[in-house]
PDB file of C-alpha atoms in Angstrom:
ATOM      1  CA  UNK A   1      -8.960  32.638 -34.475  1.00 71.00           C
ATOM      2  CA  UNK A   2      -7.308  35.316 -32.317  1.00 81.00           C
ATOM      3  CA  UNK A   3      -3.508  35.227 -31.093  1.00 80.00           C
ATOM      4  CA  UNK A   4      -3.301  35.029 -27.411  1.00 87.00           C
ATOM      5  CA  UNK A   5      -0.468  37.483 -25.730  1.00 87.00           C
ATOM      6  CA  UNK A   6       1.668  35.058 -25.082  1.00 88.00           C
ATOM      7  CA  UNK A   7       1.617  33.327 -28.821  1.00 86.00           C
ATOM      8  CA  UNK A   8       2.509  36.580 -30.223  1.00 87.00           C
ATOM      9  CA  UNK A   9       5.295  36.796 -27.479  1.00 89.00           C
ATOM     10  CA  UNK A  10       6.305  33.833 -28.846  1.00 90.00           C
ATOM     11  CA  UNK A  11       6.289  34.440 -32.374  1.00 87.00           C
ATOM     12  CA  UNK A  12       8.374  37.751 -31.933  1.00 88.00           C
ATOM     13  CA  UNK A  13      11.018  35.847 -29.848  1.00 90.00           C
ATOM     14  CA  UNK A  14      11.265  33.027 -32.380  1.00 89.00           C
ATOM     15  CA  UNK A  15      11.658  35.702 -35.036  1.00 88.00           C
ATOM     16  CA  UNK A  16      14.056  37.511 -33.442  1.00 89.00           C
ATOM     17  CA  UNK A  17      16.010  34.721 -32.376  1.00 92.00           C
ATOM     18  CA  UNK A  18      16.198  33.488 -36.684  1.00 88.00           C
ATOM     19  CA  UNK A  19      17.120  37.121 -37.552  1.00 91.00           C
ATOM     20  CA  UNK A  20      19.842  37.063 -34.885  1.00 89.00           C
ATOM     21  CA  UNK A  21      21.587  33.971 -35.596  1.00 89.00           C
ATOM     22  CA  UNK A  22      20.765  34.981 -39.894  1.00 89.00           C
ATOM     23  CA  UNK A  23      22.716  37.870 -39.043  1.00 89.00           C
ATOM     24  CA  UNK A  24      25.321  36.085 -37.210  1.00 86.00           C
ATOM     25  CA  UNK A  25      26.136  33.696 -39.951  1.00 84.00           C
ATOM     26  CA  UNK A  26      26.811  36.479 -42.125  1.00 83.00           C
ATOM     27  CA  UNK A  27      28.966  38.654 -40.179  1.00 81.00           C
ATOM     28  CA  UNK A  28      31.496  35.175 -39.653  1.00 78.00           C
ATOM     29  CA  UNK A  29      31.458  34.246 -43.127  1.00 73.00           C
ATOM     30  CA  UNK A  30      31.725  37.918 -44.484  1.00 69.00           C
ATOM     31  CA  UNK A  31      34.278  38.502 -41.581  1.00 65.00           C
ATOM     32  CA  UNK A  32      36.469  35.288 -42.426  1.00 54.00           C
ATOM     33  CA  UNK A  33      36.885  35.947 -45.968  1.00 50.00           C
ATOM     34  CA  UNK A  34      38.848  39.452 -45.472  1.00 49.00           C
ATOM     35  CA  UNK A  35      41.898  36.806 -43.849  1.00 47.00           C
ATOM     36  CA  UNK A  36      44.048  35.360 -46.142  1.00 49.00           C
ATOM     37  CA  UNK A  37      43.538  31.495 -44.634  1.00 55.00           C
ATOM     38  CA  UNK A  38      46.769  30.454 -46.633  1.00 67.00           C
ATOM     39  CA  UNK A  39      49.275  32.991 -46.862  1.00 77.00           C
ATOM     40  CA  UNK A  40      51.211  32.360 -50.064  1.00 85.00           C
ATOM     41  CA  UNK A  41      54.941  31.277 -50.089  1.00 87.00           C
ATOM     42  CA  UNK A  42      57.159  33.684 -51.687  1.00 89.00           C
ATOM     43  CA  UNK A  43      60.588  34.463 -52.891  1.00 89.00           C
ATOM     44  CA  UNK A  44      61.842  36.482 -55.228  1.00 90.00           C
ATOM     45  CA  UNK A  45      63.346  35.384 -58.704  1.00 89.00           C
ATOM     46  CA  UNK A  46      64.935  38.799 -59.520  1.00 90.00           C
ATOM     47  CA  UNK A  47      65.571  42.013 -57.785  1.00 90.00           C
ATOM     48  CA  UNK A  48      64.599  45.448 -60.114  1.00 89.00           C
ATOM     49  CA  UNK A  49      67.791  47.356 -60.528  1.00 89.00           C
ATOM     50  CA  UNK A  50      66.410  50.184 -62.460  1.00 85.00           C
ATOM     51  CA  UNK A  51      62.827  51.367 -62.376  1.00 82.00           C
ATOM     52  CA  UNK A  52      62.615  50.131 -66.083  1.00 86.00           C
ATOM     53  CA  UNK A  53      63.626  46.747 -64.659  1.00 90.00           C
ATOM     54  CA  UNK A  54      60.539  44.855 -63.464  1.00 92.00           C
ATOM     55  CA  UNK A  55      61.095  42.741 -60.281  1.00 93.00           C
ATOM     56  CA  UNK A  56      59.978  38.534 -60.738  1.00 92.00           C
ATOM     57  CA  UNK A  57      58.413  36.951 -57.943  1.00 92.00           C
ATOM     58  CA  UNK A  58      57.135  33.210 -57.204  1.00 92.00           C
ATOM     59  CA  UNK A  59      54.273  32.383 -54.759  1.00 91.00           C
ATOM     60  CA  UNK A  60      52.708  28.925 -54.225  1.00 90.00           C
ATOM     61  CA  UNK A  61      49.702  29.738 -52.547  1.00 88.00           C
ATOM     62  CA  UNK A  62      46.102  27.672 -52.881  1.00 86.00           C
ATOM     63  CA  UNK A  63      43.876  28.824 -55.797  1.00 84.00           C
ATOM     64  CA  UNK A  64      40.401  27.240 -55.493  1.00 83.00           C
ATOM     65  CA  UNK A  65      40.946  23.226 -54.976  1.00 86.00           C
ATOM     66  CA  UNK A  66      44.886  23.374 -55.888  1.00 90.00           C
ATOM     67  CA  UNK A  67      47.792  24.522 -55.033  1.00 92.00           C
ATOM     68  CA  UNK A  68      49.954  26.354 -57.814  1.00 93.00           C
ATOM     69  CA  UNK A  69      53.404  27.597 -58.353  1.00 93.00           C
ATOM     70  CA  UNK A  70      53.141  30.983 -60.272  1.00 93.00           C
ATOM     71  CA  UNK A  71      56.102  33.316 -61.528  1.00 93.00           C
ATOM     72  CA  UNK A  72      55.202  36.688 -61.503  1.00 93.00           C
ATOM     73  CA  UNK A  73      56.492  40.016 -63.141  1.00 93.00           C
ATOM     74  CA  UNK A  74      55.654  42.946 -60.795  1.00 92.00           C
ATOM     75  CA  UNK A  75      55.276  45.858 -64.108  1.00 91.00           C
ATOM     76  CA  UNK A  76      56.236  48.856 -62.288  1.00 88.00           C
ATOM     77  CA  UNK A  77      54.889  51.353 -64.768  1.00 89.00           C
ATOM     78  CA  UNK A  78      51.606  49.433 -64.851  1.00 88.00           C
ATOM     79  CA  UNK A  79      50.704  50.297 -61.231  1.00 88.00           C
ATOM     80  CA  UNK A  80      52.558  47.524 -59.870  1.00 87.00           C
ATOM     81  CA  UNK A  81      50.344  45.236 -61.605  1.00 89.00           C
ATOM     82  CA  UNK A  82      51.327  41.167 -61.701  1.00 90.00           C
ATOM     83  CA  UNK A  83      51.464  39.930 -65.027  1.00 92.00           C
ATOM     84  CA  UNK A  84      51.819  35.913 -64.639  1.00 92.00           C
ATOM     85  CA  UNK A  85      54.660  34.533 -66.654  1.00 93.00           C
ATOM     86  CA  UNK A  86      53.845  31.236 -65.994  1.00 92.00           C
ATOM     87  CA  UNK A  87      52.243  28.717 -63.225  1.00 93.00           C
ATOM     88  CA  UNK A  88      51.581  25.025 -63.002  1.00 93.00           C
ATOM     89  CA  UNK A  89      49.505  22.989 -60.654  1.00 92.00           C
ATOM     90  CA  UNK A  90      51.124  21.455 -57.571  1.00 92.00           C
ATOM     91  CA  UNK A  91      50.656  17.408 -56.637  1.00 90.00           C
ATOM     92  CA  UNK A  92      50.299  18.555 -52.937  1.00 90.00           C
ATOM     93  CA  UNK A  93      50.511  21.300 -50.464  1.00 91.00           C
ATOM     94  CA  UNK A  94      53.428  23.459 -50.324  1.00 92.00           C
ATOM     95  CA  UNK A  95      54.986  24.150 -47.005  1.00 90.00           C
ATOM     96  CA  UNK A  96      58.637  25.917 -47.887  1.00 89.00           C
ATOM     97  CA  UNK A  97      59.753  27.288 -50.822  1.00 91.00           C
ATOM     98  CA  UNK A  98      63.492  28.075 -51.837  1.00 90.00           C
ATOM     99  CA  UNK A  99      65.560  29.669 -54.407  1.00 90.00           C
ATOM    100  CA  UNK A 100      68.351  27.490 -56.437  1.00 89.00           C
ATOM    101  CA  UNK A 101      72.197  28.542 -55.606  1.00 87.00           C
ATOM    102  CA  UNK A 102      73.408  28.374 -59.272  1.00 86.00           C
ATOM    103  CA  UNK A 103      70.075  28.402 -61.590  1.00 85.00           C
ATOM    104  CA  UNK A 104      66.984  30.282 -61.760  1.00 86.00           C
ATOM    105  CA  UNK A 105      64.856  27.288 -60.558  1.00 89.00           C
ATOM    106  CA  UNK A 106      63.176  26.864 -56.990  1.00 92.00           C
ATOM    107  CA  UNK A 107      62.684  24.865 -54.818  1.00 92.00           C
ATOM    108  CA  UNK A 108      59.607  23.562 -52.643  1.00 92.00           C
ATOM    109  CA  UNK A 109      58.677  21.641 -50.146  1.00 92.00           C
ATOM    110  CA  UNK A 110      55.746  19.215 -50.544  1.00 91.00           C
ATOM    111  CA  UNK A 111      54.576  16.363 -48.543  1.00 89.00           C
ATOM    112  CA  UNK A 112      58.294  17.082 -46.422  1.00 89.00           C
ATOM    113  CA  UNK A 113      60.525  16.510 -49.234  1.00 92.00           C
ATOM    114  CA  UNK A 114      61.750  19.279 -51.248  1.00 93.00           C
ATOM    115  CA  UNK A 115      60.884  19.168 -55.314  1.00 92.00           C
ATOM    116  CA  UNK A 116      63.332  21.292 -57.734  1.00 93.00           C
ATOM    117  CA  UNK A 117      61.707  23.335 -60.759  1.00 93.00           C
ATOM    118  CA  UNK A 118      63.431  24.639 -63.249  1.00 91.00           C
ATOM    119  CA  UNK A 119      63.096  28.025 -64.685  1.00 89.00           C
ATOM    120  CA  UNK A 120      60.478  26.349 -66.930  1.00 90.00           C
ATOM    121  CA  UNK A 121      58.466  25.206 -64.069  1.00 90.00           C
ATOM    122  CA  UNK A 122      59.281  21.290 -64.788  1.00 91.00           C
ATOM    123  CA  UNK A 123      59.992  19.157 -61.836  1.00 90.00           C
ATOM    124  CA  UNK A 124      64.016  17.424 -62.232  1.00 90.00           C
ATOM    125  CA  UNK A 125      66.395  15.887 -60.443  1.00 91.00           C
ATOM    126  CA  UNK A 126      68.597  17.695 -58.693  1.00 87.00           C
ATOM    127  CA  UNK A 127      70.844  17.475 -55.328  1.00 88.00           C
ATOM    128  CA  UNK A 128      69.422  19.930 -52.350  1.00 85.00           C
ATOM    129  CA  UNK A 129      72.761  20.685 -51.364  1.00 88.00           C
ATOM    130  CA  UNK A 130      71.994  23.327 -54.428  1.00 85.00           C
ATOM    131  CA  UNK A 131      69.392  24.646 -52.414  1.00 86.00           C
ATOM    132  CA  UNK A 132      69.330  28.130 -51.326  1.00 81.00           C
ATOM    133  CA  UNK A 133      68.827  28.009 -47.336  1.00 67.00           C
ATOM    134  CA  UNK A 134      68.168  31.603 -47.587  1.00 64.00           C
ATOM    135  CA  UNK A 135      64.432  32.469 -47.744  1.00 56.00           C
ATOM    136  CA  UNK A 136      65.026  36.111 -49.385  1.00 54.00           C
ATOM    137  CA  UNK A 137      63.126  37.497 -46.651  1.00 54.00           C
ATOM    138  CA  UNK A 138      64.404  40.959 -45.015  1.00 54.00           C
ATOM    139  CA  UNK A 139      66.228  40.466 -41.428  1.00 52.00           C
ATOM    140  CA  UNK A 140      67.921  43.683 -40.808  1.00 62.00           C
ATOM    141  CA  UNK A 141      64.948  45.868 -41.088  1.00 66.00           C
ATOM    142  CA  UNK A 142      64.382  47.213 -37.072  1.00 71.00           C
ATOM    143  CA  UNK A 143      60.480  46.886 -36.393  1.00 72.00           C
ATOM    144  CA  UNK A 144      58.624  50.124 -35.067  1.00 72.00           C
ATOM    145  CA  UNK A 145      55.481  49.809 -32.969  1.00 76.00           C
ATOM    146  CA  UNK A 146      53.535  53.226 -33.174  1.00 74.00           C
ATOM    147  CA  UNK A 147      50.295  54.104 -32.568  1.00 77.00           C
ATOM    148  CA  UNK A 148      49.020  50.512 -33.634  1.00 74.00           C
ATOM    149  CA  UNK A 149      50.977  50.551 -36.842  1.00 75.00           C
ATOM    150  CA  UNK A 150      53.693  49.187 -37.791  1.00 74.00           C
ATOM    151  CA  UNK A 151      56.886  51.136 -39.428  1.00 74.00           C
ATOM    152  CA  UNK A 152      60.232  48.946 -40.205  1.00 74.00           C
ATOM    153  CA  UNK A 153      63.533  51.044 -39.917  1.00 71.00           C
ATOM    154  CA  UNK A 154      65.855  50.482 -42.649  1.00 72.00           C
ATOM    155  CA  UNK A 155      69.085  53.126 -41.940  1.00 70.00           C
ATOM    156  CA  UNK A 156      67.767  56.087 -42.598  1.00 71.00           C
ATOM    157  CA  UNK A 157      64.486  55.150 -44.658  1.00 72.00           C
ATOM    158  CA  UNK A 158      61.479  53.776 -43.120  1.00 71.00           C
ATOM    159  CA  UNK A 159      58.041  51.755 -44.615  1.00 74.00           C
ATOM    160  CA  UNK A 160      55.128  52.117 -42.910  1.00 72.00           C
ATOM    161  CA  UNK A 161      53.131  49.364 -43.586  1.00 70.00           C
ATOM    162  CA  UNK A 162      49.804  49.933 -41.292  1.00 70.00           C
ATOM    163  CA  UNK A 163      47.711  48.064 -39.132  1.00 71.00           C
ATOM    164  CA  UNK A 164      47.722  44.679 -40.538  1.00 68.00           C
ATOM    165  CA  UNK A 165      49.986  41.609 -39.094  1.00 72.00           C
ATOM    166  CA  UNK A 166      53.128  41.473 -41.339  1.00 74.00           C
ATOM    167  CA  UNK A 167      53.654  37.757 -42.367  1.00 75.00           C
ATOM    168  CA  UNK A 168      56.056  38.138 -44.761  1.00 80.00           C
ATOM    169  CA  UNK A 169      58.397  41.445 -46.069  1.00 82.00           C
ATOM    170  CA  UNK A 170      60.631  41.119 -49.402  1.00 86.00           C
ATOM    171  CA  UNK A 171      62.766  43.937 -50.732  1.00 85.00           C
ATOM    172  CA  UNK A 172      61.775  43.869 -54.584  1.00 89.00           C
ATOM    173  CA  UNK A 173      64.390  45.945 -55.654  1.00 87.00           C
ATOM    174  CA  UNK A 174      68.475  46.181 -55.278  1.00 87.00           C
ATOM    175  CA  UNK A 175      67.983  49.730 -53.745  1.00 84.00           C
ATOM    176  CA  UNK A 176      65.692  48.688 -51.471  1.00 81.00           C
ATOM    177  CA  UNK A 177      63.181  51.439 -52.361  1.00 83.00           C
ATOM    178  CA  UNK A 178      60.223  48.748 -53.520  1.00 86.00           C
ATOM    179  CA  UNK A 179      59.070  45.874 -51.056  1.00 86.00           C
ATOM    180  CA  UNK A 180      56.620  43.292 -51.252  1.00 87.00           C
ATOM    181  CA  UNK A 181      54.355  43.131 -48.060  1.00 84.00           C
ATOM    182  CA  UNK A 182      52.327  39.922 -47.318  1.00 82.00           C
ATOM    183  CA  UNK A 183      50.072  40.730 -44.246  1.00 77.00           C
ATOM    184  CA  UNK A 184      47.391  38.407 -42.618  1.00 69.00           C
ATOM    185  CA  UNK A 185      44.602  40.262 -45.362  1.00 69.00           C
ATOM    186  CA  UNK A 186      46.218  41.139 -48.375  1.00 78.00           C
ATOM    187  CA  UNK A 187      49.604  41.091 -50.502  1.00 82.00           C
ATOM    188  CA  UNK A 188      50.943  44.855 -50.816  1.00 82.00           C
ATOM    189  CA  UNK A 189      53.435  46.885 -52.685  1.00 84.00           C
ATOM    190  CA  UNK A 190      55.327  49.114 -50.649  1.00 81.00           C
ATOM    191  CA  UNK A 191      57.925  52.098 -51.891  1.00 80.00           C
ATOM    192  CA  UNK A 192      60.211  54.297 -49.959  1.00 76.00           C
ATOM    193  CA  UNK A 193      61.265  57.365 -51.424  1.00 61.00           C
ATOM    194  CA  UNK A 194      65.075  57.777 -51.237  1.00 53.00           C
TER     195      UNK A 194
END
């Protein structure tokens, strides 16, 4: 049985119309997955004062089905490389997360009321007037639009930190010469040379 013109007309268009849409699906998932959904919460634990003293941070940020509360320790001769210290599993989403005034615990917000951790990562019972109100995060760094990228102006030293929409910017070390940049694809370490 022969196809008629118009069959094979038909065929192609229904063909090219699966391939299309095939396509399609892949591009938006492929696409979607470069975006970091969930930007982690950050703060940092401990500032490096040397560059033989390793800077700690803590993120809660959603790892699979959970959300976890991890400590890290940023090894600066290692390439910047995160080694965990330690991280627990979180009963709900965190929304804020907060240093301790007199203790090396933090604080975070789940379900709107805030939880305090100690430096052991164990949840106790502790007044939030002992809560640090201050995030950590940078707010006397002068923001630079150039040429699509962005630069931030700190006195005389400046990080350029690209393309990518800064969420978050955290100076790692006492000097200010290490930062930790969370943008809307990645987390980044970020030096500027004195």
């Amino acid at each position: 049985m022969r196809e008629t013109r118009k069959e094979r007309r038909m065929r192609y268009l229904l063909l090219f119309i699966c391939i299309s849409f095939t396509i399609g699906v892949l591009y938006y998932k492929y696409s979607k997955q470069r975006v970091i959904i969930n930007p982690p919460l950050v703060t940092v634990l401990h500032q490096s004062l040397s560059k033989e003293d390793n800077p700690i941070i803590v993120l809660a940020k959603k790892q699979e089905n959970n959300y976890i509360l991890a400590e890290y320790e940023v090894q600066i001769e290692d390439n910047y490389h995160f080694q965990t210290r330690r991280a627990i599993i979180l009963d709900g989403k965190p929304t804020m997360i907060s240093l301790d005034k007199e203790s090396k615990g933090v604080w975070v917000k789940i379900g709107g009321q805030w939880n305090y951790f100690t430096s052991d990562f164990e949840l106790a019972t502790r007044s939030t007037e002992y809560r640090d109100r201050n995030s950590g995060e940078q707010s006397n760094l002068t923001t630079i639009k150039e040429d699509g990228r962005t630069i931030f102006q700190l006195g005389d030293k400046q990080l350029d930190v690209g393309e990518s929409r800064i969420n978050q910017l955290f100076s790692l070390s006492k000097d200010d010469t290490l930062w930790l940049v969370i943008t809307d694809q990645e987390i980044i370490i970020s030096t500027i040379e004195n």
